[in-house]
Short mmCIF file of C-alpha atoms in Angstrom, two decimals:
data_model
loop_
_atom_site.label_atom_id
_atom_site.label_comp_id
_atom_site.label_asym_id
_atom_site.label_seq_id
_atom_site.Cartn_x
_atom_site.Cartn_y
_atom_site.Cartn_z
CA GLY A 1213 -7.71 137.58 94.12
CA ALA A 1214 -5.92 134.45 93.03
CA VAL A 1215 -3.37 133.00 95.39
CA VAL A 1216 -2.02 130.45 92.93
CA SER A 1217 -1.43 130.91 89.23
CA GLN A 1218 -1.19 127.89 86.98
CA HIS A 1219 -0.17 128.00 83.33
CA PRO A 1220 -1.15 126.94 80.74
CA SER A 1221 -4.82 126.25 81.35
CA TRP A 1222 -5.19 123.91 78.36
CA VAL A 1223 -2.71 121.99 76.25
CA ILE A 1224 -3.33 119.79 73.24
CA CYS A 1225 -0.31 118.08 71.75
CA LYS A 1226 0.89 115.02 69.90
CA SER A 1227 1.98 111.79 71.53
CA GLY A 1228 5.68 111.86 72.43
CA THR A 1229 5.77 115.56 73.22
CA SER A 1230 7.01 116.84 76.55
CA VAL A 1231 4.75 119.36 78.28
CA LYS A 1232 5.70 121.78 81.05
CA ILE A 1233 3.15 123.15 83.50
CA GLU A 1234 3.96 126.07 85.79
CA CYS A 1235 2.57 126.74 89.23
CA ARG A 1236 3.23 130.10 90.87
CA SER A 1237 2.47 131.13 94.42
CA LEU A 1238 1.42 134.77 94.16
CA ASP A 1239 0.84 135.87 97.74
CA PHE A 1240 3.54 134.12 99.75
CA GLN A 1241 6.69 132.08 99.55
CA ALA A 1242 5.99 128.38 99.43
CA THR A 1243 8.67 125.90 100.34
CA THR A 1244 6.23 123.14 99.54
CA MET A 1245 3.81 122.79 96.66
CA PHE A 1246 1.65 119.84 95.71
CA TRP A 1247 0.73 118.37 92.36
CA TYR A 1248 -2.54 116.51 91.88
CA ARG A 1249 -4.08 114.70 88.94
CA GLN A 1250 -7.77 114.24 88.25
CA PHE A 1251 -9.20 111.85 85.68
CA PRO A 1252 -12.74 112.42 84.38
CA LYS A 1253 -15.42 111.85 86.98
CA GLN A 1254 -12.84 110.97 89.61
CA SER A 1255 -11.49 112.83 92.59
CA LEU A 1256 -8.08 114.42 92.94
CA MET A 1257 -5.14 112.16 93.57
CA LEU A 1258 -1.87 113.48 94.96
CA MET A 1259 1.00 112.82 92.57
CA ALA A 1260 3.94 114.42 94.30
CA THR A 1261 5.10 116.96 96.83
CA SER A 1262 7.42 119.58 95.42
CA ASN A 1263 10.13 120.78 97.82
CA GLU A 1264 12.08 123.97 97.20
CA GLY A 1265 15.76 123.24 96.77
CA SER A 1266 15.47 119.49 97.05
CA LYS A 1267 14.01 116.49 95.29
CA ALA A 1268 10.29 116.01 95.02
CA THR A 1269 8.53 113.26 96.92
CA TYR A 1270 6.42 111.05 94.69
CA GLU A 1271 3.37 109.04 95.66
CA GLN A 1272 3.36 105.33 95.11
CA GLY A 1273 2.73 104.42 91.50
CA VAL A 1274 3.79 107.80 90.06
CA GLU A 1275 6.79 107.55 87.75
CA LYS A 1276 9.31 110.17 88.77
CA ASP A 1277 11.18 109.90 85.48
CA LYS A 1278 8.01 110.63 83.57
CA PHE A 1279 6.71 113.45 85.73
CA LEU A 1280 9.66 115.74 86.39
CA ILE A 1281 9.20 118.30 89.10
CA ASN A 1282 11.43 121.30 89.60
CA HIS A 1283 10.97 123.71 92.50
CA ALA A 1284 13.73 126.17 91.78
CA SER A 1285 12.39 129.14 93.72
CA LEU A 1286 10.06 129.81 96.62
CA THR A 1287 7.26 130.89 94.28
CA LEU A 1288 7.56 128.56 91.31
CA SER A 1289 7.22 124.84 90.79
CA THR A 1290 7.07 123.16 87.39
CA LEU A 1291 5.74 119.78 86.36
CA THR A 1292 7.04 118.37 83.08
CA VAL A 1293 5.22 115.42 81.55
CA THR A 1294 7.91 113.79 79.46
CA SER A 1295 7.13 111.86 76.28
CA ALA A 1296 3.41 112.22 76.95
CA HIS A 1297 1.00 109.55 75.75
CA PRO A 1298 -2.80 109.54 75.49
CA GLU A 1299 -3.14 107.84 78.89
CA ASP A 1300 -1.46 110.89 80.44
CA SER A 1301 -4.41 113.02 79.35
CA SER A 1302 -5.85 114.41 82.54
CA PHE A 1303 -6.49 117.52 84.61
CA TYR A 1304 -3.41 118.55 86.56
CA ILE A 1305 -3.75 120.92 89.54
CA CYS A 1306 -1.18 122.37 91.86
CA SER A 1307 -1.71 123.69 95.37
CA VAL A 1308 0.14 125.62 98.05
CA SER A 1309 -0.33 126.23 101.77
CA PRO A 1310 0.54 129.53 103.39
CA PRO A 1311 3.31 129.29 105.97
CA GLY A 1312 3.26 130.36 109.56
CA GLN A 1313 -0.23 129.33 110.58
CA GLY A 1314 0.51 125.90 111.99
CA LEU A 1315 -0.64 122.79 110.22
CA SER A 1316 -4.13 122.91 111.75
CA GLY A 1317 -4.88 126.31 110.36
CA GLN A 1318 -3.35 125.87 106.96
CA PRO A 1319 -5.83 125.81 104.12
CA GLN A 1320 -4.80 124.65 100.71
CA HIS A 1321 -5.08 127.04 97.81
CA PHE A 1322 -5.38 125.59 94.35
CA GLY A 1323 -4.54 126.76 90.91
CA ASP A 1324 -7.18 126.70 88.17
CA GLY A 1325 -5.68 123.53 86.73
CA THR A 1326 -4.26 122.48 83.41
CA ARG A 1327 -6.22 120.29 81.07
CA LEU A 1328 -3.80 118.12 79.13
CA SER A 1329 -5.00 116.31 76.03
CA ILE A 1330 -2.55 114.04 74.22
CA LEU A 1331 -3.53 113.01 70.71
CA LYS B 1414 -3.68 105.08 104.60
CA GLN B 1415 -6.43 107.66 104.97
CA GLU B 1416 -9.52 107.00 102.88
CA VAL B 1417 -12.18 109.64 102.35
CA THR B 1418 -15.68 108.86 101.14
CA GLN B 1419 -18.52 111.15 100.19
CA ILE B 1420 -22.21 110.31 100.09
CA PRO B 1421 -24.22 110.74 97.98
CA ALA B 1422 -22.20 110.69 94.78
CA ALA B 1423 -24.84 112.78 93.06
CA LEU B 1424 -27.76 114.86 94.28
CA SER B 1425 -30.51 116.74 92.48
CA VAL B 1426 -32.78 119.09 94.40
CA PRO B 1427 -35.29 121.84 93.56
CA GLU B 1428 -34.27 125.41 94.22
CA GLY B 1429 -34.80 126.61 97.75
CA GLU B 1430 -34.27 123.29 99.48
CA ASN B 1431 -31.84 122.86 102.35
CA LEU B 1432 -29.44 119.98 101.83
CA VAL B 1433 -26.67 118.03 103.54
CA LEU B 1434 -23.58 116.53 102.00
CA ASN B 1435 -21.66 113.88 103.91
CA CYS B 1436 -17.96 113.12 104.18
CA SER B 1437 -16.37 110.29 106.13
CA PHE B 1438 -12.72 109.50 106.74
CA THR B 1439 -11.05 106.43 108.19
CA ASP B 1440 -8.30 107.93 110.36
CA SER B 1441 -9.34 110.53 112.92
CA ALA B 1442 -5.78 111.80 113.40
CA ILE B 1443 -6.10 114.88 111.25
CA TYR B 1444 -4.92 118.47 111.33
CA ASN B 1445 -7.94 119.83 109.52
CA LEU B 1446 -10.69 119.19 106.99
CA GLN B 1447 -11.50 121.45 104.09
CA TRP B 1448 -14.54 121.64 101.81
CA PHE B 1449 -14.11 122.71 98.22
CA ARG B 1450 -16.31 123.46 95.27
CA GLN B 1451 -15.31 122.50 91.73
CA ASP B 1452 -17.15 123.73 88.64
CA PRO B 1453 -16.86 121.59 85.49
CA GLY B 1454 -13.42 121.80 83.96
CA LYS B 1455 -12.24 124.25 86.60
CA GLY B 1456 -9.97 124.28 89.59
CA LEU B 1457 -11.01 124.18 93.23
CA THR B 1458 -12.53 126.95 95.28
CA SER B 1459 -12.10 126.69 99.04
CA LEU B 1460 -15.38 126.98 100.93
CA LEU B 1461 -14.65 126.20 104.56
CA LEU B 1462 -11.72 124.99 106.66
CA ILE B 1463 -12.34 123.28 109.99
CA GLN B 1464 -9.39 122.80 112.28
CA SER B 1465 -9.17 119.57 114.28
CA SER B 1466 -10.05 121.42 117.48
CA GLN B 1467 -13.20 122.95 116.00
CA ARG B 1468 -16.70 121.52 115.67
CA GLU B 1469 -18.10 123.72 112.91
CA GLN B 1470 -17.53 126.64 110.61
CA THR B 1471 -20.04 128.90 108.89
CA SER B 1472 -19.87 131.11 105.83
CA GLY B 1473 -23.06 132.62 104.52
CA ARG B 1474 -25.49 129.84 103.59
CA LEU B 1475 -22.86 127.17 104.23
CA ASN B 1476 -22.24 125.39 107.50
CA ALA B 1477 -19.70 122.62 107.93
CA SER B 1478 -19.45 120.40 110.98
CA LEU B 1479 -16.71 118.06 112.10
CA ASP B 1480 -16.98 115.02 114.37
CA LYS B 1481 -13.38 113.91 114.41
CA SER B 1482 -13.86 110.95 116.73
CA SER B 1483 -16.40 109.34 114.43
CA GLY B 1484 -14.59 110.39 111.27
CA ARG B 1485 -17.42 112.47 109.82
CA SER B 1486 -18.06 115.88 108.43
CA THR B 1487 -21.20 117.39 106.91
CA LEU B 1488 -21.69 120.38 104.67
CA TYR B 1489 -25.08 122.02 105.09
CA ILE B 1490 -26.31 124.32 102.30
CA ALA B 1491 -29.32 126.44 103.16
CA ALA B 1492 -31.84 127.71 100.63
CA SER B 1493 -30.08 126.18 97.65
CA GLN B 1494 -29.77 128.15 94.41
CA PRO B 1495 -29.05 127.06 90.81
CA GLY B 1496 -25.66 128.73 91.13
CA ASP B 1497 -24.76 126.19 93.81
CA SER B 1498 -24.69 123.47 91.17
CA ALA B 1499 -21.16 122.05 91.18
CA THR B 1500 -19.13 119.17 92.56
CA TYR B 1501 -18.33 119.44 96.24
CA LEU B 1502 -15.16 117.82 97.56
CA CYS B 1503 -13.99 117.30 101.09
CA ALA B 1504 -10.32 116.79 101.92
CA VAL B 1505 -8.51 115.90 105.13
CA ARG B 1506 -4.98 116.65 106.17
CA PRO B 1507 -3.70 113.67 108.17
CA ARG B 1508 -1.23 114.02 111.00
CA GLY B 1509 2.22 112.61 110.65
CA THR B 1510 2.28 111.99 106.90
CA GLY B 1511 3.37 115.34 105.53
CA ASN B 1512 1.39 118.26 104.28
CA GLN B 1513 -0.76 116.68 101.63
CA PHE B 1514 -4.53 116.45 101.58
CA TYR B 1515 -6.54 113.34 100.82
CA PHE B 1516 -9.65 114.01 98.81
CA GLY B 1517 -13.06 112.44 98.88
CA THR B 1518 -14.83 111.12 95.83
CA GLY B 1519 -17.05 114.18 95.54
CA THR B 1520 -20.76 114.91 95.45
CA SER B 1521 -22.17 116.28 92.19
CA LEU B 1522 -24.97 118.70 93.08
CA THR B 1523 -27.63 119.95 90.67
CA VAL B 1524 -30.08 122.58 91.86
CA ILE B 1525 -33.10 122.75 89.58
CA PRO B 1526 -34.65 126.18 89.03
#
């Protein structure tokens, strides 16, 4: 069964709207979750690392004021795209790694992604 | 910074053929490498995880190898089927830079019935 639940799966909204995407770890507590973005015909690019109880770590070039990340519990991280514009249209995917296996043995489990279309 | 490249970018084969997908990475200091499958408009499905101390992993018709010193991994698919058509991504987890994965550019596979 699914290890990671991501919601919603598809969002279409007007420019200027803020959109919240949820990522839930279903099978284990996750102190760290990751948010990726994928543009059409491109690979996944890490946007930020979500840390439970502390600030997220953003990759270079990702605006932290535009992409707000909240990791309020050990099973839930949210990504809010604030004042979204058409260039923010993309496929957003979150991932988690199970704890306790050592970094070598840790696979990444991904949500099904959220397709965001800004009109 | 780790860079991951996959060759070829696209591949089309007739059903039943064996095929090899290639992945190369620039920094051999990794914890592990993972192969994923992505169907159009969908999320990622994990296929195989190879730890840095391992040379290969097998699951059904899939076999993945890792040559860490040369920065290469291959995904071998035996007796390909139309249902194998998808984009295949490899990702590496570098040492010392946190827990994130760096993804390759992907290989789009089409298996023709």
